[in-house]
Coordinates of C-alpha atoms and ligand atoms in Angstrom, one line a residue:
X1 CA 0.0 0.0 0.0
X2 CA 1.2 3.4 -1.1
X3 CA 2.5 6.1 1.9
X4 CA -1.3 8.3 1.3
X5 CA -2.9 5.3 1.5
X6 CA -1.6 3.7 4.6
X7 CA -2.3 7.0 6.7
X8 CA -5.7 7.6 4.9
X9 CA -6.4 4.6 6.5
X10 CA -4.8 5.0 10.0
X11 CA -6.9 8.5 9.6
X12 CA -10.3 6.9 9.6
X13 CA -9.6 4.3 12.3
X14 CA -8.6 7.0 14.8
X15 CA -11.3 9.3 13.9
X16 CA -14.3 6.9 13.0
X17 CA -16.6 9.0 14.8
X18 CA -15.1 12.6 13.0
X19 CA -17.0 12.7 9.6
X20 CA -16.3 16.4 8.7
X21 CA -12.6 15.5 9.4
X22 CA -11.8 13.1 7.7
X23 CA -13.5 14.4 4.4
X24 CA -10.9 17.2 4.8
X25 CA -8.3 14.9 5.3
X26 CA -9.2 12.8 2.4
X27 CA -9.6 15.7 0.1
X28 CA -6.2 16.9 1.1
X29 CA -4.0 13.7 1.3
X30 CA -5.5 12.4 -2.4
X31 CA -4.5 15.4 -4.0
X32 CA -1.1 15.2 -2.2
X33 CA -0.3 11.9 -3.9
X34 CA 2.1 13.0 -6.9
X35 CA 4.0 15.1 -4.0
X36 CA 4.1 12.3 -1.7
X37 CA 5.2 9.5 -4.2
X38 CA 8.0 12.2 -5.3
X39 CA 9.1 12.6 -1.8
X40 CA 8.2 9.1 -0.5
X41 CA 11.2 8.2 1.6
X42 CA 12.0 11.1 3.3
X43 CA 8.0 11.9 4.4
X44 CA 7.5 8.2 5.7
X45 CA 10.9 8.4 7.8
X46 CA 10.1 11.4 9.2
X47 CA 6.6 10.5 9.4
X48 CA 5.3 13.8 8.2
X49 CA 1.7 12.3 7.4
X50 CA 0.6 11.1 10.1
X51 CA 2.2 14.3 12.2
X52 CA 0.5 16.7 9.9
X53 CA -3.4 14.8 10.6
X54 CA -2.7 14.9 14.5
X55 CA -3.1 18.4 15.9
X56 CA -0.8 19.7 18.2
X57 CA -3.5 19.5 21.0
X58 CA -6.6 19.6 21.5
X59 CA -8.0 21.8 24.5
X60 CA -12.0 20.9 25.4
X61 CA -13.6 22.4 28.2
X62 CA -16.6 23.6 30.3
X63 CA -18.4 27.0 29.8
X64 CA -20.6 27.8 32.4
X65 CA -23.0 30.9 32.4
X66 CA -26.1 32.1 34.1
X67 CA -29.2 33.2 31.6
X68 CA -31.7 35.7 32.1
X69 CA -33.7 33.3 33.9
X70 CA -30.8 32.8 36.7
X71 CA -30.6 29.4 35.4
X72 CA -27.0 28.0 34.6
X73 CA -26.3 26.8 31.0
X74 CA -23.2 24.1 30.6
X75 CA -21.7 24.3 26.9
X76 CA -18.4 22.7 25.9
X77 CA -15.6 24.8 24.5
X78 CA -13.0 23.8 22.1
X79 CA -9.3 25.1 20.8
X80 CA -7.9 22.9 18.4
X81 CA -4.1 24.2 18.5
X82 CA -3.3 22.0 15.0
X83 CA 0.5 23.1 13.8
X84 CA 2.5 25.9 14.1
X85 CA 5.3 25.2 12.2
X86 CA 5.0 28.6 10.5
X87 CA 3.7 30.8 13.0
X88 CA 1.4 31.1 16.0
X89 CA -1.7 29.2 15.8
X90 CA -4.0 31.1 13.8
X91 CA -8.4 30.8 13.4
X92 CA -11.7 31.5 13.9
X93 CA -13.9 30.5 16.5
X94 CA -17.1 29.1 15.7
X95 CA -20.6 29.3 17.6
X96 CA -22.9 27.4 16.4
X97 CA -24.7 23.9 18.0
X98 CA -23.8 22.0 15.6
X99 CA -20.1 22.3 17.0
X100 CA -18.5 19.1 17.9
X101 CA -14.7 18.2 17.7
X102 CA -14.9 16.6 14.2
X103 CA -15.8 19.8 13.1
X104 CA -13.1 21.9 14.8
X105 CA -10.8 19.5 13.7
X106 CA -11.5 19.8 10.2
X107 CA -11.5 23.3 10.0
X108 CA -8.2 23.7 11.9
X109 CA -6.5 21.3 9.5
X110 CA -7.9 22.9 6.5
X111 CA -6.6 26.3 8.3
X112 CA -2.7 25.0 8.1
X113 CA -2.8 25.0 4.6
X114 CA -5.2 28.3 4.2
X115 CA -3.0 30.1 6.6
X116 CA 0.5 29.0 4.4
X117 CA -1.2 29.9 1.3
X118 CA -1.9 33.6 2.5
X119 CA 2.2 33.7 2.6
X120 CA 2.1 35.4 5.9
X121 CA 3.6 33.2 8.8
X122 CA 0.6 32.1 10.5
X123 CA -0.6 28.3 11.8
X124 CA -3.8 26.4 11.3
X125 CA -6.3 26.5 14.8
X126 CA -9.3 26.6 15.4
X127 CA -11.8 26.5 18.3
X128 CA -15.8 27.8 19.1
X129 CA -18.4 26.1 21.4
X130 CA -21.5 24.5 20.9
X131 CA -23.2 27.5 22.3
X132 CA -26.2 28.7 20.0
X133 CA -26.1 32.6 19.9
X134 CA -29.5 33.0 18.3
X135 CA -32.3 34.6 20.3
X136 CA -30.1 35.5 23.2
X137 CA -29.7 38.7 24.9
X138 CA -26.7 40.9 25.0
X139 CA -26.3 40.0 28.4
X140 CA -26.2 36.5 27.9
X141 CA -24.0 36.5 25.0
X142 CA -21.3 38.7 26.9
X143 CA -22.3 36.0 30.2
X144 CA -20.9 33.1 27.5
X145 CA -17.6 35.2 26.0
X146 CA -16.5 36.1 29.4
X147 CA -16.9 32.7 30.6
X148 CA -15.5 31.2 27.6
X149 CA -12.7 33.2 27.2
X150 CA -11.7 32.8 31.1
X151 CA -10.4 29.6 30.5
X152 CA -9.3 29.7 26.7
X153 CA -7.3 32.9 28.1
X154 CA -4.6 30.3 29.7
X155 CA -3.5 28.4 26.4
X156 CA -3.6 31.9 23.8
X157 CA -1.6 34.9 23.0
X158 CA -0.5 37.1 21.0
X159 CA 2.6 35.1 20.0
X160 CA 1.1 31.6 20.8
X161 CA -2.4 31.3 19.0
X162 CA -4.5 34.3 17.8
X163 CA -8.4 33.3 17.8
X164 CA -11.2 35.5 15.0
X165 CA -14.2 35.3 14.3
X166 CA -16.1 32.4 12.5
X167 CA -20.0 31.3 12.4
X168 CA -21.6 33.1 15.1
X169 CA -18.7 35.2 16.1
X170 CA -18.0 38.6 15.0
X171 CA -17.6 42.2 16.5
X172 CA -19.5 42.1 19.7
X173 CA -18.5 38.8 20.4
X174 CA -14.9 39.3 19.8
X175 CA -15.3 42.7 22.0
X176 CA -16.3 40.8 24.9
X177 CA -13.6 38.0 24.4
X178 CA -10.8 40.9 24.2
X179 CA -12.3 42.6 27.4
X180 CA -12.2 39.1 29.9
X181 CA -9.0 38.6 28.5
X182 CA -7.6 42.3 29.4
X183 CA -9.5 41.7 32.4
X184 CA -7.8 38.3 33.6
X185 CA -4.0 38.6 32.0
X186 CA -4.1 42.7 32.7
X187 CA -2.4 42.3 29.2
X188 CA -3.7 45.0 26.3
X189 CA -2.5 43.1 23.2
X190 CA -3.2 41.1 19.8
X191 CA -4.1 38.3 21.2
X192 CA -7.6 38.3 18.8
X193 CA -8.2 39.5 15.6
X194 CA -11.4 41.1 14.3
X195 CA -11.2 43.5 16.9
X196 CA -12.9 46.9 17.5
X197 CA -11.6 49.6 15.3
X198 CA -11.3 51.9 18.6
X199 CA -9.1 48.7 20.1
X200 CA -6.5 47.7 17.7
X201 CA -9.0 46.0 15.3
X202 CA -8.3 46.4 11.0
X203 CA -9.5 48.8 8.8
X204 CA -11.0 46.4 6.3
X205 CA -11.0 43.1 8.2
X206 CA -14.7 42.9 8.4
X207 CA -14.9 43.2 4.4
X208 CA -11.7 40.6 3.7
X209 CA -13.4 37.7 3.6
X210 CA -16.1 38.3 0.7
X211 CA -13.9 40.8 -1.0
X212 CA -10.7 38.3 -1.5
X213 CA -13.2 36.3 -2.3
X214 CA -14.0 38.3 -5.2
X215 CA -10.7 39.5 -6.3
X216 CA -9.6 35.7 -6.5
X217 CA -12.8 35.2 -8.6
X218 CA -12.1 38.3 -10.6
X219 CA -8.5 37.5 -11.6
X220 CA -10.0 33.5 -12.6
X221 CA -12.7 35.2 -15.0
X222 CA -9.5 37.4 -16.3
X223 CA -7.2 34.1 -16.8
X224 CA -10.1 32.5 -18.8
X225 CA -10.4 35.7 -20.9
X226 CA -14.0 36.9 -19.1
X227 CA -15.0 39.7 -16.5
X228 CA -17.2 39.7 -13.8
X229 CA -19.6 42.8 -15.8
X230 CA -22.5 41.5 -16.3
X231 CA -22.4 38.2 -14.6
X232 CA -24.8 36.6 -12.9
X233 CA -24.1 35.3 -9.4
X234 CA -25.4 33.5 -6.5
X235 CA -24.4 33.4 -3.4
X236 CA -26.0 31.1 -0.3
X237 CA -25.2 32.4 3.7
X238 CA -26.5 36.2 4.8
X239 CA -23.7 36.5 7.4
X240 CA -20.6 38.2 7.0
X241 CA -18.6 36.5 4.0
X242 CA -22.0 36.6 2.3
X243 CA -22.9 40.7 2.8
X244 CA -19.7 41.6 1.8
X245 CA -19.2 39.0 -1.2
X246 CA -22.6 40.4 -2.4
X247 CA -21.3 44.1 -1.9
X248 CA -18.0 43.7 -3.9
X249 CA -19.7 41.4 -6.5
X250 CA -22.2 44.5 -7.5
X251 CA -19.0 46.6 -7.4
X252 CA -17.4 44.6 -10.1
X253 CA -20.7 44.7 -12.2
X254 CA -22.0 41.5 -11.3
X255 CA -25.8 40.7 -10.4
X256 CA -26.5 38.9 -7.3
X257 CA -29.4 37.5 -7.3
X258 CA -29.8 35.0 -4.0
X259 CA -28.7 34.7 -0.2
X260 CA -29.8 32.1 2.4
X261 CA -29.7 32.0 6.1
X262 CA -30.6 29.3 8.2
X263 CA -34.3 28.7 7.3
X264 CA -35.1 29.9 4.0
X265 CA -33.2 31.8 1.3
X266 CA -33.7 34.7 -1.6
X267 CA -34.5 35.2 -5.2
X268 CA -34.6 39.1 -5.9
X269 CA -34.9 39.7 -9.4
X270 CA -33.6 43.2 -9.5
X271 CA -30.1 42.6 -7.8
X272 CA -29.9 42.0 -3.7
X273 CA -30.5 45.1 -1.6
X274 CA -27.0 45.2 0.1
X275 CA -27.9 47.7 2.5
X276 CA -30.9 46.3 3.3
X277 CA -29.6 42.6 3.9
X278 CA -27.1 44.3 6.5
X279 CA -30.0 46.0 8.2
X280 CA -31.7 43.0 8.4
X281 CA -29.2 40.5 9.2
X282 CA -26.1 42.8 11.0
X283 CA -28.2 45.0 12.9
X284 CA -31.8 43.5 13.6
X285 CA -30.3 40.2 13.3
X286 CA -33.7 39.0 11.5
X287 CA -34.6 36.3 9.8
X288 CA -34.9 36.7 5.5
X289 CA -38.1 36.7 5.9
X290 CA -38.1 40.4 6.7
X291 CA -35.7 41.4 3.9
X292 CA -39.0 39.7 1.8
X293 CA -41.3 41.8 3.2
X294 CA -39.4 45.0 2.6
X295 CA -38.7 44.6 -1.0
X296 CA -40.8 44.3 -4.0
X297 CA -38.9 42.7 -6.2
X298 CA -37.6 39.6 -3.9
X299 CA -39.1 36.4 -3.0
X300 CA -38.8 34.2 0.0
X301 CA -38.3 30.5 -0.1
X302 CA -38.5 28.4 2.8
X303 CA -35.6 25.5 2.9
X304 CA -32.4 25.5 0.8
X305 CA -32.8 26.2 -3.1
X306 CA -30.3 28.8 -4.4
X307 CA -28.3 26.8 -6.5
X308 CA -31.5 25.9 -8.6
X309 CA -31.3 29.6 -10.2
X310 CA -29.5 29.9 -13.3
X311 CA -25.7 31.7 -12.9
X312 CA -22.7 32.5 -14.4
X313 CA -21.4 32.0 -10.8
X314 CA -21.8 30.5 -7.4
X315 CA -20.7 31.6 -4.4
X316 CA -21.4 28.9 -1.4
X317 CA -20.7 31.4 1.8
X318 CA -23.0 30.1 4.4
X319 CA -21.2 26.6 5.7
X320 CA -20.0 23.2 5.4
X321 CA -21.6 20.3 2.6
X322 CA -24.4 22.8 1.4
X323 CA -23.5 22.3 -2.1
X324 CA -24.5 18.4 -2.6
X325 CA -23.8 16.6 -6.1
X326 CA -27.5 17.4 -7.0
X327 CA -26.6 20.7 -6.9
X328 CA -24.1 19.9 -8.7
X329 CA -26.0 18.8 -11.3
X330 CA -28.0 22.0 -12.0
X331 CA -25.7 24.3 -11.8
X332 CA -23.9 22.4 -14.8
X333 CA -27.1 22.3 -16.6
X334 CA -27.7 25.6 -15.7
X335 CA -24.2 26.3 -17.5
X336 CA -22.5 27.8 -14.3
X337 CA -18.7 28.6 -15.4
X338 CA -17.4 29.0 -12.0
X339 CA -17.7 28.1 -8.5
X340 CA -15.6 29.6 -6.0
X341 CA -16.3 28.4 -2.3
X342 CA -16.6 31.9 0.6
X343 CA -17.3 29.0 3.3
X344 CA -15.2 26.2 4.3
X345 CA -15.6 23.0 2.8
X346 CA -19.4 23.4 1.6
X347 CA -19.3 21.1 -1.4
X348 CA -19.1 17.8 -0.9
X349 CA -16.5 15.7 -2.4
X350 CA -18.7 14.3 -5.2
X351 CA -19.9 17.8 -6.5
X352 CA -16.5 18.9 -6.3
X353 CA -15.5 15.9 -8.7
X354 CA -18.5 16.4 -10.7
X355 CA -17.9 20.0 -10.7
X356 CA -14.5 19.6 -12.2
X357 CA -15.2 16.6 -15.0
X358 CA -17.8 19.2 -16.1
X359 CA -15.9 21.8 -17.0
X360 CA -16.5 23.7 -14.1
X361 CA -14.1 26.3 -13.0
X362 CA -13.6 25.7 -9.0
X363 CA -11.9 27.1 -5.9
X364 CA -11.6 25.5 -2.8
X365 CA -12.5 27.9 0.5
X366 CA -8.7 27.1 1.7
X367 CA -7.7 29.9 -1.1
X368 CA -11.0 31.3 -2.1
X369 CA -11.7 32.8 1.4
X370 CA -8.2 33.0 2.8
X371 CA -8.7 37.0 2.3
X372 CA -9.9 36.7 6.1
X373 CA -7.5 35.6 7.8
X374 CA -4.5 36.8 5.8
X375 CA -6.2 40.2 6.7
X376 CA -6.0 38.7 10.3
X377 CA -2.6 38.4 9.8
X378 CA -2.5 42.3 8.6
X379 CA -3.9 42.9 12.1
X380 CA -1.3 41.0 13.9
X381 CA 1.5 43.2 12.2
X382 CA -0.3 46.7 13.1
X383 CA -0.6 45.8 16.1
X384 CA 3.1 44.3 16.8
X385 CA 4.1 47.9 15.3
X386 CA 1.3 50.2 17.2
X387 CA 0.4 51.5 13.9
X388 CA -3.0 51.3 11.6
X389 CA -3.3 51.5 8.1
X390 CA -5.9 53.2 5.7
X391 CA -8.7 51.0 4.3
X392 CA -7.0 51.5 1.1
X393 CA -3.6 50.4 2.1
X394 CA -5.2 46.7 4.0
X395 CA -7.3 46.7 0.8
X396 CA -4.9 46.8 -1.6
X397 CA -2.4 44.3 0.0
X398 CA -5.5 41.9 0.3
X399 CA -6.1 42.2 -3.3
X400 CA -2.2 41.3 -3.5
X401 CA -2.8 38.6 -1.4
X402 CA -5.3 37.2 -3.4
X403 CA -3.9 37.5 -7.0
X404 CA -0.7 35.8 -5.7
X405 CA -2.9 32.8 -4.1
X406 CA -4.7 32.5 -7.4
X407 CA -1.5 31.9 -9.3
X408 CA 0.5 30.1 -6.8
X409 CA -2.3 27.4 -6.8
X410 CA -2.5 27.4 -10.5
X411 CA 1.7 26.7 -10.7
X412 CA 1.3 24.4 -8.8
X413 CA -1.3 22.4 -10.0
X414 CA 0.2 22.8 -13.5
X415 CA 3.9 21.9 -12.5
X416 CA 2.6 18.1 -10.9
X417 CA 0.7 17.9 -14.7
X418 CA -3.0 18.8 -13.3
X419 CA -3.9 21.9 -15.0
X420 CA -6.7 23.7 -13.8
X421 CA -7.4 21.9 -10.9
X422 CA -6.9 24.1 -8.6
X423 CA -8.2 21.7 -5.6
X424 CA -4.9 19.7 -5.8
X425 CA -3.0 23.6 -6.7
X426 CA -4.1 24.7 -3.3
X427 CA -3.2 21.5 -1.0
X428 CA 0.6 21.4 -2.7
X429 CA 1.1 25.1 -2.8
X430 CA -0.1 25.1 0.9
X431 CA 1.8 21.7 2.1
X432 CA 5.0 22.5 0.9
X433 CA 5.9 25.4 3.0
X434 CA 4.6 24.0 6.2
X435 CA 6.3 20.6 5.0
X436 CA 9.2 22.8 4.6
X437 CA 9.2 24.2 8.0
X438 CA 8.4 20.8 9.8
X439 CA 11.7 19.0 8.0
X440 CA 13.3 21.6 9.5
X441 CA 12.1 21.8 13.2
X442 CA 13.5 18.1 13.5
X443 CA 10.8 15.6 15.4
X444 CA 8.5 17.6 16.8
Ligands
LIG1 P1 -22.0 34.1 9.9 O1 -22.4 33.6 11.2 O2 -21.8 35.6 9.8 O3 -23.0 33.7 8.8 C1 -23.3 32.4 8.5 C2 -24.5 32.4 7.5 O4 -24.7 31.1 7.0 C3 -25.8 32.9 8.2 O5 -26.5 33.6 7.3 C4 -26.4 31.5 8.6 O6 -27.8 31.6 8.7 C5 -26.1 30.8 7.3 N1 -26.3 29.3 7.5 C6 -27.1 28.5 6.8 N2 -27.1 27.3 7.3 C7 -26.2 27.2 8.3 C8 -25.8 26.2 9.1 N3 -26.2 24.9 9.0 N4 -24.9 26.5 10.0 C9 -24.4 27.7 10.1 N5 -24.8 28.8 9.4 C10 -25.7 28.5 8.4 O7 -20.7 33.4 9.5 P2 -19.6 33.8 8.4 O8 -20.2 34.5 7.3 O9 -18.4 34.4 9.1 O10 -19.1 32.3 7.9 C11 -19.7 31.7 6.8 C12 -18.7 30.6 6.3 O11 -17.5 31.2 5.9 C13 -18.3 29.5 7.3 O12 -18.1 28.3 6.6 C14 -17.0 30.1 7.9 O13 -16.2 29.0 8.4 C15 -16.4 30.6 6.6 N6 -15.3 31.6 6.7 C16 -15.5 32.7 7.5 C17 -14.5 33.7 7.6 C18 -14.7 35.0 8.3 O14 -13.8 35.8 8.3 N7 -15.8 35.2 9.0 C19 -13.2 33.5 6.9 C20 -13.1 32.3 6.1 C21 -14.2 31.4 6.0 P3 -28.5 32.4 10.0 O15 -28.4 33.8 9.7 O16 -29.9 31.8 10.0 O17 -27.7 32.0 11.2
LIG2 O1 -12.0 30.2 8.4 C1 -11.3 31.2 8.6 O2 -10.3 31.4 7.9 C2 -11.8 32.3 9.5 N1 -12.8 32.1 10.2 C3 -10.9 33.5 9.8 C4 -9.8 33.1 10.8 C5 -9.0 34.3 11.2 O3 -8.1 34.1 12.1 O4 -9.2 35.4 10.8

């Protein structure tokens, strides 16, 4: 049995029980195959396989918090503190109850190879809780962050592992994070990212995810000799990569003509309502249903549906498997040309194949949304120098950021004879740096 093979299958037998996990691992490994055969002996003696598929550590623990009703909640916390070989531990944190460890997992081992990609010197973690922020008061949610972030605040830092936001984390959460960690370290510095503007946060940071996903998008259309005037897009998810996707899609020319949340999802004829979606999803924090009401031209769909509309190009930015090989399936029909993922890992393994034998252009999240965190890792620097940049400045090194990924996946993929295949491009380009490193650190 080949080197892949052996620790595909040591993989599943440890983590049986870890299905978003091991779907990332499988994705990752298979396309590592011509690098692994050309590297065989070395990787197997120095067992860089089955080091790279075990985090670091993993750190699981109790959050306790009183409700409105003086009742006390139990949720379970999670850091997954996967590999630093290039840099502090680096991620989101996600708050959702869906969260188990087979999800963290997965999306801290998908964030090593993310994180080398953005060629900034920054490690794959990731953490969150299965805490479920929706219809909670302020109160409560700051009752969770402080109590959640009093016992993360022993294994972080601002040199160690930097936490951001994810599902069900963003501004006010990571406010409230930042101020219990102040609070218990007495230590004012970049230990999370996605921060307060009046705090240390970025200029641009809340943008970076849905705009690199767009100028990685943009600078595919241009390498296939298209633009993105006059394209029609759809995009799933009405949360942050989603709003600002939409915003710099309609900047660009493009029509957007779909979102999703949770329950139900959009078709507005006339182009989404940016402005409105943020009112209705950033500030009310409301349910689609009242972005419906508010606009003529849309119409409100109960259960998932957006990739049944006919587009140039999709955008999956809500979460994980939510483009199935069904889907799939119409958006071929439908003569989609490109599918660039703003979530992690939302098409499944056999719509990404499907995707690909049909002549479908695709990025993978790992370098389609790695505009987030590599703006992260623009936060980290302004605040080691006690400096901020202008919008334009982040914004254009983002950009940067993005049209290098683009073309150090597509190298890649067409130096190990894949062409266009920009899945395989992505796990190479991102492996061999932090392959690099680890050789290096000796057995660690
Ligand atoms: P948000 O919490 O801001 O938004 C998530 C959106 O997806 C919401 O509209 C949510 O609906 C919708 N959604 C639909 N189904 C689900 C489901 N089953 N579980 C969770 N959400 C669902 O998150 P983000 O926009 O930050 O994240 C979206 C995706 O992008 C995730 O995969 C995340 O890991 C990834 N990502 C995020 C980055 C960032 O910087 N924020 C960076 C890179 C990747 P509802 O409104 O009903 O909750
Ligand atoms: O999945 C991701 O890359 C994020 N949620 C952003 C992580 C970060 O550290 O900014």
């Amino acid at each position: 049995m080949g080197y892949v093979d052996e620790v595909l299958d040591l993989v599943a037998k440890k983590n049986a029980d870890q299905p978003e996990f091991l779907q990332a691992v499988t994705e990752v490994l298979n396309s590592l195959r011509p690098v692994v055969e050309a590297n065989e002996e070395v990787y197997r003696k120095n067992a860089i396989l089955e080091r790279i598929t075990e985090p670091d550590r993993v750190i699981m623990f109790r959050v306790p918090w009183v409700d409105d009703k003086g009742k006390v909640q139990v949720n379970r916390g999670f850091r997954v503190q996967f590999n630093n070989s290039i840099g502090p531990y680096k991620g989101g944190l996600r708050l959702h109850p869906s969260v188990n460890l087979g999800i963290i997992k997965f999306l801290g081992f998908e964030q090593i190879f993310k994180n080398s990609l953005t060629s900034l010197p920054i490690g794959g973690g990731k953490g969150g809780s299965d805490f479920d922020p929706k219809g909670k008061s302020d109160r409560e949610i700051m009752a969770f962050c402080q109590s959640f972030m009093t016992e993360l605040c022993k294994y972080i830092g601002a040199d160690v592992d930097v936490p951001a936001g994810d599902i069900g984390t963003g501004a006010r959460e990571i406010g409230y994070m930042f101020g219990q960690y102040k609070r218990i370290r007495g230590m004012f510095e970049g230990v999370l990212t996605g921060k307060g503007l009046s705090y240390g946060g970025s200029l641009a940071r809340t943008e970076a995810t849905g705009y690199g996903l767009l100028y990685i998008t943009e600078e595919l259309m241009k390498c296939h000799g298209e633009s993105m005037e006059g394209k029609t897009c759809v995009v799933s998810g009405a949360g942050n990569v989603a709003i600002y996707a939409i915003q710099k899609a309609q900047q660009m020319g493009a029509k957007v003509v779909t979102c999703s949340d949770s329950t139900g999802w959009i078709y507005d004829s006339e182009g989404i309502d940016v402005e409105l979606l943020r009112e209705v999803k950033e500030v009310k924090r409301a349910r689609l249903t009242e972005y419906a009401a508010a606009r003529k031209s849309a119409e409100y769909h109960e259960g998932r549906g957006v990739w049944s509309v006919k587009c140039d190009i999709a955008l999956p930015c809500a979460t994980q498997n939510e483009l199935l090989l069904d889907d799939a399936k119409q958006l071929v029909a439908n003569g989609c040309k490109a599918v660039c993922e703003g979530a992690n890992m939302p098409t499944t393994l056999d719509a990404t194949e499907y995707l690909q034998n049909n002549g479908v252009l695709f990025i993978c999240g790992k370098a389609s949304n790695a505009g987030g965190v590599a703006t992260s890792a623009l936060e980290m620097s302004q605040n080691s120098e006690r400096l901020s940049w202008t919008f334009e400045e982040v914004d254009a090194k983002l950009k940067n950021i993005m049209v290098n990924i683009y073309h150090n996946i597509d190298d890649a993929a067409k130096q190990y004879g894949m062409e266009g295949n920009y899945v395989a491009g992505a796990n190479i380009a991102g492996f061999q740096k932090v392959v690099d490193a680890m050789l290096a650190h000796g057995v660690c």
